[in-house]
CSV table of N, CA and C in Angstrom, one decimal:
chain,number,residue,atom,x,y,z
D,1,ALA,N,0.9,-1.2,0.0
D,1,ALA,CA,0.0,0.0,0.0
D,1,ALA,C,0.9,1.2,0.0
D,2,VAL,N,0.3,2.3,-0.5
D,2,VAL,CA,1.0,3.6,-0.5
D,2,VAL,C,0.0,4.7,-0.2
D,3,SER,N,0.4,5.7,0.6
D,3,SER,CA,-0.3,6.9,0.8
D,3,SER,C,0.5,8.0,0.3
D,4,MET,N,-0.1,8.9,-0.5
D,4,MET,CA,0.6,10.0,-1.1
D,4,MET,C,-0.1,11.3,-1.0
D,5,ALA,N,0.5,12.4,-0.6
D,5,ALA,CA,0.0,13.7,-0.6
D,5,ALA,C,0.5,14.5,-1.8
D,6,VAL,N,-0.3,15.2,-2.4
D,6,VAL,CA,0.1,16.0,-3.6
D,6,VAL,C,0.2,17.5,-3.1
D,7,ASN,N,1.3,18.1,-3.3
D,7,ASN,CA,1.4,19.5,-2.8
D,7,ASN,C,2.0,20.4,-3.9
D,8,ASN,N,1.6,21.7,-3.8
D,8,ASN,CA,2.1,22.7,-4.7
D,8,ASN,C,2.7,23.8,-3.9
D,9,ALA,N,4.0,24.1,-4.0
D,9,ALA,CA,4.6,25.1,-3.2
D,9,ALA,C,4.4,24.9,-1.7
D,10,GLY,N,4.4,23.7,-1.2
D,10,GLY,CA,4.3,23.3,0.2
D,10,GLY,C,2.9,23.2,0.7
D,11,ALA,N,1.9,23.5,-0.1
D,11,ALA,CA,0.5,23.4,0.3
D,11,ALA,C,-0.2,22.2,-0.4
D,12,ASN,N,-0.9,21.4,0.5
D,12,ASN,CA,-1.6,20.2,-0.1
D,12,ASN,C,-2.7,20.6,-1.1
D,13,VAL,N,-2.8,19.9,-2.2
D,13,VAL,CA,-3.8,20.2,-3.1
D,13,VAL,C,-4.6,18.9,-3.4
D,14,SER,N,-5.8,18.9,-3.7
D,14,SER,CA,-6.6,17.7,-3.9
D,14,SER,C,-6.3,17.0,-5.3
D,15,ILE,N,-6.0,17.8,-6.3
D,15,ILE,CA,-5.7,17.3,-7.6
D,15,ILE,C,-4.6,18.0,-8.2
D,16,LEU,N,-3.9,17.3,-9.1
D,16,LEU,CA,-2.8,18.0,-9.9
D,16,LEU,C,-3.3,19.0,-10.9
D,17,PRO,N,-2.5,19.9,-11.3
D,17,PRO,CA,-2.9,20.8,-12.4
D,17,PRO,C,-3.3,20.0,-13.6
D,18,ASN,N,-4.2,20.7,-14.5
D,18,ASN,CA,-4.6,20.1,-15.7
D,18,ASN,C,-3.5,19.5,-16.5
D,19,GLY,N,-3.6,18.3,-17.0
D,19,GLY,CA,-2.6,17.7,-17.8
D,19,GLY,C,-1.5,17.0,-17.1
D,20,GLU,N,-1.4,17.1,-15.8
D,20,GLU,CA,-0.4,16.5,-15.0
D,20,GLU,C,-0.9,15.2,-14.4
D,21,ALA,N,0.0,14.2,-14.3
D,21,ALA,CA,-0.4,12.9,-13.7
D,21,ALA,C,0.8,12.3,-13.0
D,22,ILE,N,0.5,11.4,-12.1
D,22,ILE,CA,1.5,10.6,-11.4
D,22,ILE,C,1.3,9.1,-11.8
D,23,GLU,N,2.3,8.4,-12.1
D,23,GLU,CA,2.2,7.0,-12.3
D,23,GLU,C,2.6,6.2,-11.1
D,24,ILE,N,1.7,5.3,-10.6
D,24,ILE,CA,2.0,4.4,-9.5
D,24,ILE,C,2.2,3.0,-10.0
D,25,ILE,N,3.3,2.4,-9.7
D,25,ILE,CA,3.6,1.1,-10.2
D,25,ILE,C,3.8,0.1,-9.0
D,26,PHE,N,3.2,-1.1,-9.2
D,26,PHE,CA,3.3,-2.1,-8.2
D,26,PHE,C,3.9,-3.4,-8.9
D,27,ASP,N,4.8,-4.0,-8.2
D,27,ASP,CA,5.4,-5.3,-8.7
D,27,ASP,C,4.4,-6.4,-8.5
D,28,ILE,N,4.2,-7.2,-9.5
D,28,ILE,CA,3.3,-8.4,-9.4
D,28,ILE,C,4.3,-9.5,-9.0
D,29,PRO,N,3.9,-10.3,-7.9
D,29,PRO,CA,4.8,-11.3,-7.4
D,29,PRO,C,5.1,-12.4,-8.5
D,30,ALA,N,6.4,-12.8,-8.5
D,30,ALA,CA,6.8,-13.8,-9.5
D,30,ALA,C,5.9,-15.0,-9.4
D,31,GLY,N,5.5,-15.5,-10.6
D,31,GLY,CA,4.7,-16.7,-10.7
D,31,GLY,C,3.2,-16.4,-10.6
D,32,SER,N,2.8,-15.1,-10.4
D,32,SER,CA,1.4,-14.8,-10.3
D,32,SER,C,0.9,-14.1,-11.6
D,33,SER,N,-0.4,-14.2,-11.7
D,33,SER,CA,-1.1,-13.6,-12.9
D,33,SER,C,-1.7,-12.3,-12.5
D,34,SER,N,-1.6,-11.3,-13.3
D,34,SER,CA,-2.1,-10.0,-13.1
D,34,SER,C,-3.6,-10.0,-12.8
D,35,GLU,N,-4.3,-11.0,-13.4
D,35,GLU,CA,-5.7,-11.2,-13.3
D,35,GLU,C,-6.1,-11.4,-11.8
D,36,ASN,N,-5.2,-11.8,-11.0
D,36,ASN,CA,-5.5,-12.1,-9.6
D,36,ASN,C,-5.3,-10.9,-8.6
D,37,PHE,N,-5.0,-9.7,-9.2
D,37,PHE,CA,-4.7,-8.5,-8.4
D,37,PHE,C,-5.6,-7.3,-8.8
D,38,SER,N,-5.8,-6.4,-7.9
D,38,SER,CA,-6.5,-5.1,-8.2
D,38,SER,C,-5.7,-4.0,-7.5
D,39,ILE,N,-5.9,-2.8,-8.0
D,39,ILE,CA,-5.4,-1.6,-7.3
D,39,ILE,C,-6.6,-0.9,-6.8
D,40,LEU,N,-6.6,-0.7,-5.5
D,40,LEU,CA,-7.7,0.0,-4.8
D,40,LEU,C,-7.4,1.4,-4.3
D,41,TYR,N,-8.4,2.2,-4.2
D,41,TYR,CA,-8.2,3.6,-3.8
D,41,TYR,C,-9.2,3.9,-2.6
D,42,TRP,N,-8.8,4.5,-1.5
D,42,TRP,CA,-9.7,4.8,-0.4
D,42,TRP,C,-10.4,6.1,-0.7
D,43,LEU,N,-11.7,6.0,-0.9
D,43,LEU,CA,-12.6,7.1,-1.2
D,43,LEU,C,-13.4,7.4,0.0
D,44,GLU,N,-13.1,8.6,0.7
D,44,GLU,CA,-13.8,9.0,1.9
D,44,GLU,C,-15.3,9.2,1.7
D,45,ALA,N,-15.7,9.5,0.5
D,45,ALA,CA,-17.1,9.8,0.3
D,45,ALA,C,-18.0,8.5,0.2
D,46,GLN,N,-17.3,7.3,0.1
D,46,GLN,CA,-18.1,6.0,0.0
D,46,GLN,C,-18.8,5.8,1.3
D,47,ASN,N,-19.8,5.0,1.2
D,47,ASN,CA,-20.6,4.5,2.4
D,47,ASN,C,-21.1,5.6,3.3
D,48,GLY,N,-21.7,6.6,2.7
D,48,GLY,CA,-22.3,7.7,3.4
D,48,GLY,C,-21.3,8.5,4.2
D,49,GLY,N,-20.1,8.6,3.7
D,49,GLY,CA,-19.0,9.4,4.3
D,49,GLY,C,-18.1,8.6,5.3
D,50,ARG,N,-18.4,7.3,5.4
D,50,ARG,CA,-17.6,6.5,6.3
D,50,ARG,C,-16.3,6.0,5.6
D,51,GLY,N,-16.3,6.1,4.3
D,51,GLY,CA,-15.2,5.7,3.5
D,51,GLY,C,-15.3,4.3,3.0
D,52,GLY,N,-14.5,4.0,2.0
D,52,GLY,CA,-14.5,2.6,1.4
D,52,GLY,C,-13.5,2.5,0.3
D,53,TRP,N,-13.1,1.3,0.0
D,53,TRP,CA,-12.2,1.1,-1.1
D,53,TRP,C,-12.9,0.9,-2.4
D,54,ILE,N,-12.4,1.5,-3.5
D,54,ILE,CA,-12.9,1.3,-4.8
D,54,ILE,C,-11.8,0.8,-5.7
D,55,SER,N,-12.2,0.0,-6.7
D,55,SER,CA,-11.2,-0.6,-7.6
D,55,SER,C,-10.9,0.4,-8.7
D,56,LEU,N,-9.6,0.6,-9.1
D,56,LEU,CA,-9.2,1.5,-10.2
D,56,LEU,C,-8.8,0.6,-11.3
D,57,PRO,N,-9.0,1.0,-12.6
D,57,PRO,CA,-8.5,0.3,-13.7
D,57,PRO,C,-7.0,0.4,-13.8
D,58,MET,N,-6.4,-0.8,-13.9
D,58,MET,CA,-4.9,-0.8,-14.0
D,58,MET,C,-4.5,-1.3,-15.4
D,59,GLU,N,-3.3,-0.9,-15.7
D,59,GLU,CA,-2.6,-1.4,-16.9
D,59,GLU,C,-1.4,-2.3,-16.5
D,60,ILE,N,-1.0,-3.1,-17.4
D,60,ILE,CA,0.2,-3.9,-17.2
D,60,ILE,C,1.3,-3.3,-18.1
D,61,THR,N,2.4,-3.0,-17.4
D,61,THR,CA,3.5,-2.4,-18.2
D,61,THR,C,4.2,-3.5,-19.0
D,62,PRO,N,5.1,-3.1,-20.0
D,62,PRO,CA,5.8,-4.1,-20.7
D,62,PRO,C,6.7,-5.0,-19.8
D,63,GLU,N,7.1,-4.5,-18.7
D,63,GLU,CA,7.9,-5.2,-17.7
D,63,GLU,C,7.1,-6.2,-16.9
D,64,GLY,N,5.7,-6.2,-17.0
D,64,GLY,CA,4.9,-7.0,-16.3
D,64,GLY,C,4.5,-6.5,-14.9
D,65,ARG,N,4.5,-5.2,-14.7
D,65,ARG,CA,4.1,-4.6,-13.5
D,65,ARG,C,2.7,-4.0,-13.6
D,66,ALA,N,2.0,-3.8,-12.5
D,66,ALA,CA,0.7,-3.2,-12.5
D,66,ALA,C,0.9,-1.7,-12.3
D,67,SER,N,0.1,-0.9,-13.1
D,67,SER,CA,0.3,0.5,-13.2
D,67,SER,C,-1.0,1.3,-13.3
D,68,ILE,N,-1.0,2.4,-12.7
D,68,ILE,CA,-2.2,3.4,-12.9
D,68,ILE,C,-1.6,4.8,-13.0
D,69,GLN,N,-2.3,5.6,-13.7
D,69,GLN,CA,-2.0,7.0,-13.9
D,69,GLN,C,-3.1,7.7,-13.0
D,70,THR,N,-2.7,8.6,-12.2
D,70,THR,CA,-3.7,9.4,-11.3
D,70,THR,C,-3.3,10.8,-11.3
D,71,PHE,N,-4.3,11.6,-11.0
D,71,PHE,CA,-4.1,13.1,-10.9
D,71,PHE,C,-4.5,13.6,-9.5
D,72,PHE,N,-4.6,12.6,-8.6
D,72,PHE,CA,-4.9,13.0,-7.2
D,72,PHE,C,-4.1,12.1,-6.2
D,73,GLY,N,-3.9,12.6,-5.0
D,73,GLY,CA,-3.2,11.8,-4.0
D,73,GLY,C,-4.2,11.0,-3.2
D,74,GLY,N,-3.7,10.3,-2.2
D,74,GLY,CA,-4.6,9.5,-1.3
D,74,GLY,C,-3.9,8.2,-1.0
D,75,SER,N,-4.7,7.2,-0.6
D,75,SER,CA,-4.3,5.9,-0.2
D,75,SER,C,-4.6,4.9,-1.3
D,76,PHE,N,-3.6,4.2,-1.7
D,76,PHE,CA,-3.7,3.2,-2.8
D,76,PHE,C,-3.2,1.8,-2.2
D,77,ALA,N,-3.9,0.8,-2.6
D,77,ALA,CA,-3.4,-0.6,-2.2
D,77,ALA,C,-3.4,-1.5,-3.4
D,78,PHE,N,-2.4,-2.4,-3.4
D,78,PHE,CA,-2.3,-3.4,-4.4
D,78,PHE,C,-2.7,-4.7,-3.7
D,79,VAL,N,-3.8,-5.4,-4.1
D,79,VAL,CA,-4.3,-6.5,-3.3
D,79,VAL,C,-4.6,-7.7,-4.2
D,80,SER,N,-4.5,-8.9,-3.6
D,80,SER,CA,-4.9,-10.1,-4.4
D,80,SER,C,-6.4,-10.3,-4.2
D,81,GLN,N,-7.0,-10.9,-5.2
D,81,GLN,CA,-8.4,-11.1,-5.1
D,81,GLN,C,-8.7,-12.5,-4.6
């Protein structure tokens, strides 16, 4: 899992400027299939404001890693299904 804050000039911002993105990459364990994994994001607005995990679409890099492009910070988890 990874938690990341996005800031601009030392101040936290909720999203990156237009056109900017961060790539988050997770290693898929050797001998495992990418189909058995998901990248989740903690969304505080889920479940009536109590928060909850949502699945994000991931891509597989040419090196066989799980990757997402995001324009916001927060908590991300790489989990097996």
